[in-house]
């Protein structure tokens, strides 16, 4: 009978709470197509590293790699599943040629060998003796005129014959370049000079002198050369015959080895990866094994379709640029979670991988299985409330069942385990994370994990509240309400503590005033714990109607200063004084980003289930104050969360930027950025904000919402793949439900 009454009450509350749905529609993002980049990699076999010289694509999309020992081609690569570089036997007699360079003209591949310039296109008719004993490089224009060099001499070829021979002063020719739209000129690059050769007058003239030149290409749209050096790059106007804007050193890495201009974007290859400078001046950095086989880039070329090829010493990366909507991206991530990240109903990490190979991993346990699953559960509840899709409801039911088992797998009434796992054969606890925390369950085949923390508790109450409010399915909603009552009943009965199997409060499950108010007012845990417990009690009262939860909340706010605690401005939070106790000083050494996650998870129940409008207005001020402190991180979840207050000022564009820029590849690759010259470092500070501007998510290590997005270096060399369930699907579907993000126009 009690469940029926709870169900009836929840139906009434469901109708009322949903009035906030799409309240921010006037400020919503229209989900139109954007460009999503991702990498398909092709790896060299052992012993082949360092032999790759050049890469090109012909008009049919065939990719060829010129190596020291002949022609190669990429084979059988897919996103997340690297292919290989293998020998190209398409033209078997090519193996007799001693190839030193290749180029593309009119979409066809042309080769330079020790005797001739030739091609297999045009019926094989192109075959011209260049008359150089040891050629090193050549260039061709669309008139099928050629410039070829041995590093000192230069020969010009027209109408299948050598028409001019000359020497470059000082020698050391690095590169020959044709002008893609003006066929009357070629350019010759040496370490100290840029020369122009006229195909009409056969004159070689020096245009510009300097030092440290390494590579160049023509920007035809602006009629200028883009010249890479060992210390940055510069642009040289071919019309004005002068450098424009000086040397640009605000780059990820300034020692440039390769320059290519592709569709108006400047691409640079270095020994620290590649980067693209877009026409608007924004930089996209491609480094680390998320993007490349290795970071020593030896060549760059246009790929087939919307792609760019980055050749490195140990393989090839094809960077694809795919038109997608945010919904397209969401559906890809939905598949990723279902295929590789569900463990006993939990939203789990694939771990124990070797070199980023997802087929080598296993589903690992976590201290926070309940928390990460809470966020995934909330995501699918938002999805179901928005779309009504049966799959979303099925996932909600599965995830909620896993959460429910946390409460009945252990012997303590109302106490949620952190996780549970099978025993296997013998005592397998040493195979689990934190083996000392695992306890034997009553069932002979299971362990459960103890020492549950406050971040688990607030995550549970948040997700259960979202399900109870938004999932229009009686059994599921009643189950969520029962779990809210179960957890909060335990906490209230135990004097606002989480009490473990040993009869003692867990280290972090403490909301009692004696604990909370023992902290100095500027220590974040005092504000956080007060904010969380009031949110939890409000949620419990909202869905169960039990007076004890409301009475306890008002007692804390009116008699123990919890309202003052939770409303304390964020700019007052900092390090405890030197004379403070050790615990306070330890907890306040720096900004805690896990606390941010706990705050915002609590804000759902704090604001939406406020006891009255006066409190709701005060809560809104506290949420917006916290959001102001978070703004530099451009954290998608916290920006979207802030929209629950109805404000029209919540950095919507930054939230969309976060969702677009998060990489499709969620493998924990090691990423390095601290060497970059294009970031402005900040001195050490309490928030551990290392730079003025946060880098895009696809240039950083994979991080959950409880991490500092200003950490420049990190990762684990491809040993794990994170689930998109909590990282990306949670903010996206919350944004869809709140009306921050619209459905695609063609949905």
PDB file of C-alpha atoms in Angstrom, residues 131-322:
ATOM      1  CA  UNK A 131      69.879  14.435 -66.658  1.00  0.00           C
ATOM      2  CA  UNK A 132      70.862  14.543 -62.974  1.00  0.00           C
ATOM      3  CA  UNK A 133      73.005  11.794 -61.519  1.00  0.00           C
ATOM      4  CA  UNK A 134      71.625  11.903 -57.987  1.00  0.00           C
ATOM      5  CA  UNK A 135      68.274  13.704 -57.912  1.00  0.00           C
ATOM      6  CA  UNK A 136      66.713  14.501 -54.542  1.00  0.00           C
ATOM      7  CA  UNK A 137      63.432  16.334 -55.234  1.00  0.00           C
ATOM      8  CA  UNK A 138      61.196  17.750 -57.926  1.00  0.00           C
ATOM      9  CA  UNK A 139      58.088  19.888 -58.453  1.00  0.00           C
ATOM     10  CA  UNK A 140      55.457  19.887 -61.196  1.00  0.00           C
ATOM     11  CA  UNK A 141      52.745  22.307 -62.297  1.00  0.00           C
ATOM     12  CA  UNK A 142      49.490  21.663 -64.133  1.00  0.00           C
ATOM     13  CA  UNK A 143      51.217  22.432 -67.449  1.00  0.00           C
ATOM     14  CA  UNK A 144      53.364  19.343 -66.833  1.00  0.00           C
ATOM     15  CA  UNK A 145      56.472  21.464 -66.485  1.00  0.00           C
ATOM     16  CA  UNK A 146      59.048  20.243 -63.981  1.00  0.00           C
ATOM     17  CA  UNK A 147      61.806  21.576 -61.809  1.00  0.00           C
ATOM     18  CA  UNK A 148      64.191  18.912 -60.490  1.00  0.00           C
ATOM     19  CA  UNK A 149      67.283  19.158 -58.275  1.00  0.00           C
ATOM     20  CA  UNK A 150      70.125  17.137 -56.834  1.00  0.00           C
ATOM     21  CA  UNK A 151      70.499  19.580 -53.950  1.00  0.00           C
ATOM     22  CA  UNK A 152      72.809  21.963 -55.843  1.00  0.00           C
ATOM     23  CA  UNK A 153      71.870  21.946 -59.518  1.00  0.00           C
ATOM     24  CA  UNK A 154      68.385  22.647 -60.825  1.00  0.00           C
ATOM     25  CA  UNK A 155      66.999  21.507 -64.198  1.00  0.00           C
ATOM     26  CA  UNK A 156      63.841  22.881 -65.798  1.00  0.00           C
ATOM     27  CA  UNK A 157      61.900  20.489 -68.052  1.00  0.00           C
ATOM     28  CA  UNK A 158      59.272  21.486 -70.616  1.00  0.00           C
ATOM     29  CA  UNK A 159      57.862  19.560 -73.575  1.00  0.00           C
ATOM     30  CA  UNK A 160      59.634  16.393 -72.418  1.00  0.00           C
ATOM     31  CA  UNK A 161      63.069  17.988 -72.575  1.00  0.00           C
ATOM     32  CA  UNK A 162      65.516  19.777 -70.291  1.00  0.00           C
ATOM     33  CA  UNK A 163      65.286  23.445 -71.310  1.00  0.00           C
ATOM     34  CA  UNK A 164      67.434  25.037 -68.622  1.00  0.00           C
ATOM     35  CA  UNK A 165      70.189  24.075 -66.220  1.00  0.00           C
ATOM     36  CA  UNK A 166      71.557  26.116 -63.369  1.00  0.00           C
ATOM     37  CA  UNK A 167      73.005  26.102 -59.884  1.00  0.00           C
ATOM     38  CA  UNK A 168      71.527  27.579 -56.747  1.00  0.00           C
ATOM     39  CA  UNK A 169      74.017  29.864 -54.990  1.00  0.00           C
ATOM     40  CA  UNK A 170      75.215  28.160 -51.842  1.00  0.00           C
ATOM     41  CA  UNK A 171      73.533  24.880 -52.801  1.00  0.00           C
ATOM     42  CA  UNK A 172      71.626  22.853 -50.185  1.00  0.00           C
ATOM     43  CA  UNK A 173      68.276  22.935 -51.931  1.00  0.00           C
ATOM     44  CA  UNK A 174      65.660  21.739 -49.445  1.00  0.00           C
ATOM     45  CA  UNK A 175      62.506  21.944 -51.497  1.00  0.00           C
ATOM     46  CA  UNK A 176      61.072  22.847 -54.890  1.00  0.00           C
ATOM     47  CA  UNK A 177      57.552  24.299 -54.942  1.00  0.00           C
ATOM     48  CA  UNK A 178      55.117  25.012 -57.761  1.00  0.00           C
ATOM     49  CA  UNK A 179      52.491  27.737 -57.665  1.00  0.00           C
ATOM     50  CA  UNK A 180      49.085  26.008 -57.877  1.00  0.00           C
ATOM     51  CA  UNK A 181      47.394  28.860 -59.764  1.00  0.00           C
ATOM     52  CA  UNK A 182      50.250  30.689 -61.480  1.00  0.00           C
ATOM     53  CA  UNK A 183      52.076  28.187 -63.667  1.00  0.00           C
ATOM     54  CA  UNK A 184      54.733  30.678 -64.697  1.00  0.00           C
ATOM     55  CA  UNK A 185      56.655  30.355 -61.430  1.00  0.00           C
ATOM     56  CA  UNK A 186      58.391  27.783 -59.248  1.00  0.00           C
ATOM     57  CA  UNK A 187      60.082  28.460 -55.919  1.00  0.00           C
ATOM     58  CA  UNK A 188      63.349  27.096 -54.557  1.00  0.00           C
ATOM     59  CA  UNK A 189      63.955  26.899 -50.814  1.00  0.00           C
ATOM     60  CA  UNK A 190      67.345  26.655 -49.123  1.00  0.00           C
ATOM     61  CA  UNK A 191      68.123  27.042 -45.393  1.00  0.00           C
ATOM     62  CA  UNK A 192      68.979  30.730 -45.943  1.00  0.00           C
ATOM     63  CA  UNK A 193      67.115  31.828 -49.063  1.00  0.00           C
ATOM     64  CA  UNK A 194      63.955  31.757 -51.155  1.00  0.00           C
ATOM     65  CA  UNK A 195      64.375  31.903 -54.939  1.00  0.00           C
ATOM     66  CA  UNK A 196      61.837  32.279 -57.704  1.00  0.00           C
ATOM     67  CA  UNK A 197      62.268  30.556 -61.033  1.00  0.00           C
ATOM     68  CA  UNK A 198      60.377  31.804 -64.093  1.00  0.00           C
ATOM     69  CA  UNK A 199      59.124  29.068 -66.403  1.00  0.00           C
ATOM     70  CA  UNK A 200      58.825  31.757 -69.120  1.00  0.00           C
ATOM     71  CA  UNK A 201      62.175  33.558 -68.934  1.00  0.00           C
ATOM     72  CA  UNK A 202      64.153  30.729 -67.314  1.00  0.00           C
ATOM     73  CA  UNK A 203      65.552  33.138 -64.738  1.00  0.00           C
ATOM     74  CA  UNK A 204      66.383  32.223 -61.143  1.00  0.00           C
ATOM     75  CA  UNK A 205      66.227  35.201 -58.781  1.00  0.00           C
ATOM     76  CA  UNK A 206      66.599  35.534 -55.037  1.00  0.00           C
ATOM     77  CA  UNK A 207      63.460  36.854 -53.344  1.00  0.00           C
ATOM     78  CA  UNK A 208      64.228  36.721 -49.640  1.00  0.00           C
ATOM     79  CA  UNK A 209      67.096  35.874 -47.328  1.00  0.00           C
ATOM     80  CA  UNK A 210      67.220  34.749 -43.721  1.00  0.00           C
ATOM     81  CA  UNK A 211      68.154  31.676 -41.720  1.00  0.00           C
ATOM     82  CA  UNK A 212      66.710  28.447 -40.438  1.00  0.00           C
ATOM     83  CA  UNK A 213      64.255  27.893 -43.301  1.00  0.00           C
ATOM     84  CA  UNK A 214      62.946  24.320 -43.344  1.00  0.00           C
ATOM     85  CA  UNK A 215      59.843  24.007 -45.558  1.00  0.00           C
ATOM     86  CA  UNK A 216      57.351  26.143 -47.478  1.00  0.00           C
ATOM     87  CA  UNK A 217      54.149  26.063 -49.492  1.00  0.00           C
ATOM     88  CA  UNK A 218      52.057  28.482 -51.525  1.00  0.00           C
ATOM     89  CA  UNK A 219      48.881  30.036 -50.109  1.00  0.00           C
ATOM     90  CA  UNK A 220      47.235  30.653 -53.482  1.00  0.00           C
ATOM     91  CA  UNK A 221      44.182  32.399 -52.036  1.00  0.00           C
ATOM     92  CA  UNK A 222      46.339  35.173 -50.635  1.00  0.00           C
ATOM     93  CA  UNK A 223      49.191  34.877 -53.170  1.00  0.00           C
ATOM     94  CA  UNK A 224      51.814  34.334 -50.517  1.00  0.00           C
ATOM     95  CA  UNK A 225      54.361  31.805 -49.380  1.00  0.00           C
ATOM     96  CA  UNK A 226      54.046  30.214 -45.964  1.00  0.00           C
ATOM     97  CA  UNK A 227      57.594  29.521 -44.791  1.00  0.00           C
ATOM     98  CA  UNK A 228      58.437  27.254 -41.893  1.00  0.00           C
ATOM     99  CA  UNK A 229      61.609  27.715 -39.899  1.00  0.00           C
ATOM    100  CA  UNK A 230      63.317  26.122 -36.945  1.00  0.00           C
ATOM    101  CA  UNK A 231      61.710  28.806 -34.796  1.00  0.00           C
ATOM    102  CA  UNK A 232      58.204  29.462 -36.135  1.00  0.00           C
ATOM    103  CA  UNK A 233      56.780  30.482 -39.502  1.00  0.00           C
ATOM    104  CA  UNK A 234      56.177  33.610 -41.523  1.00  0.00           C
ATOM    105  CA  UNK A 235      54.123  34.675 -44.534  1.00  0.00           C
ATOM    106  CA  UNK A 236      55.794  36.222 -47.556  1.00  0.00           C
ATOM    107  CA  UNK A 237      53.673  38.290 -49.951  1.00  0.00           C
ATOM    108  CA  UNK A 238      54.500  37.367 -53.553  1.00  0.00           C
ATOM    109  CA  UNK A 239      52.925  40.576 -54.805  1.00  0.00           C
ATOM    110  CA  UNK A 240      54.603  42.973 -52.379  1.00  0.00           C
ATOM    111  CA  UNK A 241      57.818  40.921 -52.182  1.00  0.00           C
ATOM    112  CA  UNK A 242      58.034  41.249 -48.402  1.00  0.00           C
ATOM    113  CA  UNK A 243      57.326  39.422 -45.150  1.00  0.00           C
ATOM    114  CA  UNK A 244      53.860  40.086 -43.755  1.00  0.00           C
ATOM    115  CA  UNK A 245      53.361  40.260 -39.998  1.00  0.00           C
ATOM    116  CA  UNK A 246      56.717  38.947 -38.860  1.00  0.00           C
ATOM    117  CA  UNK A 247      57.675  35.591 -37.408  1.00  0.00           C
ATOM    118  CA  UNK A 248      54.825  33.711 -35.716  1.00  0.00           C
ATOM    119  CA  UNK A 249      56.022  31.816 -32.660  1.00  0.00           C
ATOM    120  CA  UNK A 250      52.726  31.467 -30.771  1.00  0.00           C
ATOM    121  CA  UNK A 251      52.493  27.829 -31.804  1.00  0.00           C
ATOM    122  CA  UNK A 252      52.333  24.429 -30.151  1.00  0.00           C
ATOM    123  CA  UNK A 253      55.925  23.842 -31.295  1.00  0.00           C
ATOM    124  CA  UNK A 254      58.170  26.197 -33.252  1.00  0.00           C
ATOM    125  CA  UNK A 255      60.682  23.799 -34.833  1.00  0.00           C
ATOM    126  CA  UNK A 256      58.776  23.164 -38.062  1.00  0.00           C
ATOM    127  CA  UNK A 257      59.754  20.415 -40.484  1.00  0.00           C
ATOM    128  CA  UNK A 258      56.844  20.348 -42.952  1.00  0.00           C
ATOM    129  CA  UNK A 259      54.493  23.035 -44.302  1.00  0.00           C
ATOM    130  CA  UNK A 260      51.384  22.373 -46.392  1.00  0.00           C
ATOM    131  CA  UNK A 261      48.487  24.645 -47.333  1.00  0.00           C
ATOM    132  CA  UNK A 262      45.262  22.643 -47.765  1.00  0.00           C
ATOM    133  CA  UNK A 263      42.012  24.455 -48.563  1.00  0.00           C
ATOM    134  CA  UNK A 264      43.196  27.656 -46.929  1.00  0.00           C
ATOM    135  CA  UNK A 265      44.374  25.956 -43.725  1.00  0.00           C
ATOM    136  CA  UNK A 266      48.061  25.991 -42.855  1.00  0.00           C
ATOM    137  CA  UNK A 267      49.332  22.586 -41.759  1.00  0.00           C
ATOM    138  CA  UNK A 268      52.661  22.196 -39.961  1.00  0.00           C
ATOM    139  CA  UNK A 269      54.565  19.019 -39.127  1.00  0.00           C
ATOM    140  CA  UNK A 270      57.081  18.941 -36.276  1.00  0.00           C
ATOM    141  CA  UNK A 271      58.806  16.430 -34.034  1.00  0.00           C
ATOM    142  CA  UNK A 272      56.084  17.199 -31.452  1.00  0.00           C
ATOM    143  CA  UNK A 273      53.148  16.359 -33.694  1.00  0.00           C
ATOM    144  CA  UNK A 274      51.228  18.394 -36.257  1.00  0.00           C
ATOM    145  CA  UNK A 275      49.007  21.431 -35.983  1.00  0.00           C
ATOM    146  CA  UNK A 276      46.674  23.308 -38.265  1.00  0.00           C
ATOM    147  CA  UNK A 277      46.279  27.081 -38.274  1.00  0.00           C
ATOM    148  CA  UNK A 278      42.825  27.851 -39.586  1.00  0.00           C
ATOM    149  CA  UNK A 279      41.964  30.943 -41.580  1.00  0.00           C
ATOM    150  CA  UNK A 280      40.500  32.530 -38.424  1.00  0.00           C
ATOM    151  CA  UNK A 281      43.841  32.011 -36.650  1.00  0.00           C
ATOM    152  CA  UNK A 282      42.601  29.227 -34.354  1.00  0.00           C
ATOM    153  CA  UNK A 283      44.985  26.303 -33.877  1.00  0.00           C
ATOM    154  CA  UNK A 284      44.104  22.601 -33.861  1.00  0.00           C
ATOM    155  CA  UNK A 285      46.865  20.465 -32.372  1.00  0.00           C
ATOM    156  CA  UNK A 286      47.255  16.821 -33.381  1.00  0.00           C
ATOM    157  CA  UNK A 287      49.753  15.036 -31.171  1.00  0.00           C
ATOM    158  CA  UNK A 288      49.940  11.900 -29.098  1.00  0.00           C
ATOM    159  CA  UNK A 289      48.620   8.487 -30.026  1.00  0.00           C
ATOM    160  CA  UNK A 290      45.028   9.676 -30.025  1.00  0.00           C
ATOM    161  CA  UNK A 291      45.939  11.214 -33.373  1.00  0.00           C
ATOM    162  CA  UNK A 292      49.292   9.872 -34.615  1.00  0.00           C
ATOM    163  CA  UNK A 293      51.392   6.692 -34.666  1.00  0.00           C
ATOM    164  CA  UNK A 294      54.153   8.867 -33.200  1.00  0.00           C
ATOM    165  CA  UNK A 295      54.889  12.592 -32.970  1.00  0.00           C
ATOM    166  CA  UNK A 296      57.681  12.917 -35.568  1.00  0.00           C
ATOM    167  CA  UNK A 297      55.759  14.097 -38.631  1.00  0.00           C
ATOM    168  CA  UNK A 298      57.660  13.688 -41.913  1.00  0.00           C
ATOM    169  CA  UNK A 299      55.041  14.669 -44.506  1.00  0.00           C
ATOM    170  CA  UNK A 300      51.519  16.081 -44.856  1.00  0.00           C
ATOM    171  CA  UNK A 301      49.136  15.745 -47.794  1.00  0.00           C
ATOM    172  CA  UNK A 302      45.514  16.094 -48.796  1.00  0.00           C
ATOM    173  CA  UNK A 303      43.660  12.827 -48.320  1.00  0.00           C
ATOM    174  CA  UNK A 304      40.601  11.349 -49.955  1.00  0.00           C
ATOM    175  CA  UNK A 305      37.324  13.154 -49.336  1.00  0.00           C
ATOM    176  CA  UNK A 306      37.429  15.336 -46.246  1.00  0.00           C
ATOM    177  CA  UNK A 307      40.710  14.125 -44.786  1.00  0.00           C
ATOM    178  CA  UNK A 308      44.338  15.076 -44.298  1.00  0.00           C
ATOM    179  CA  UNK A 309      47.226  12.602 -44.221  1.00  0.00           C
ATOM    180  CA  UNK A 310      49.950  12.940 -41.593  1.00  0.00           C
ATOM    181  CA  UNK A 311      52.963  10.710 -42.243  1.00  0.00           C
ATOM    182  CA  UNK A 312      55.223   9.934 -39.285  1.00  0.00           C
ATOM    183  CA  UNK A 313      58.347   7.887 -38.797  1.00  0.00           C
ATOM    184  CA  UNK A 314      56.323   4.863 -37.690  1.00  0.00           C
ATOM    185  CA  UNK A 315      53.147   5.078 -39.730  1.00  0.00           C
ATOM    186  CA  UNK A 316      50.348   7.155 -41.188  1.00  0.00           C
ATOM    187  CA  UNK A 317      47.369   8.972 -39.694  1.00  0.00           C
ATOM    188  CA  UNK A 318      44.358   9.900 -41.777  1.00  0.00           C
ATOM    189  CA  UNK A 319      42.573  12.749 -39.999  1.00  0.00           C
ATOM    190  CA  UNK A 320      38.954  12.635 -41.100  1.00  0.00           C
ATOM    191  CA  UNK A 321      36.590  15.582 -40.924  1.00  0.00           C
ATOM    192  CA  UNK A 322      33.063  14.236 -40.770  1.00  0.00           C
TER     193      UNK A 322
END
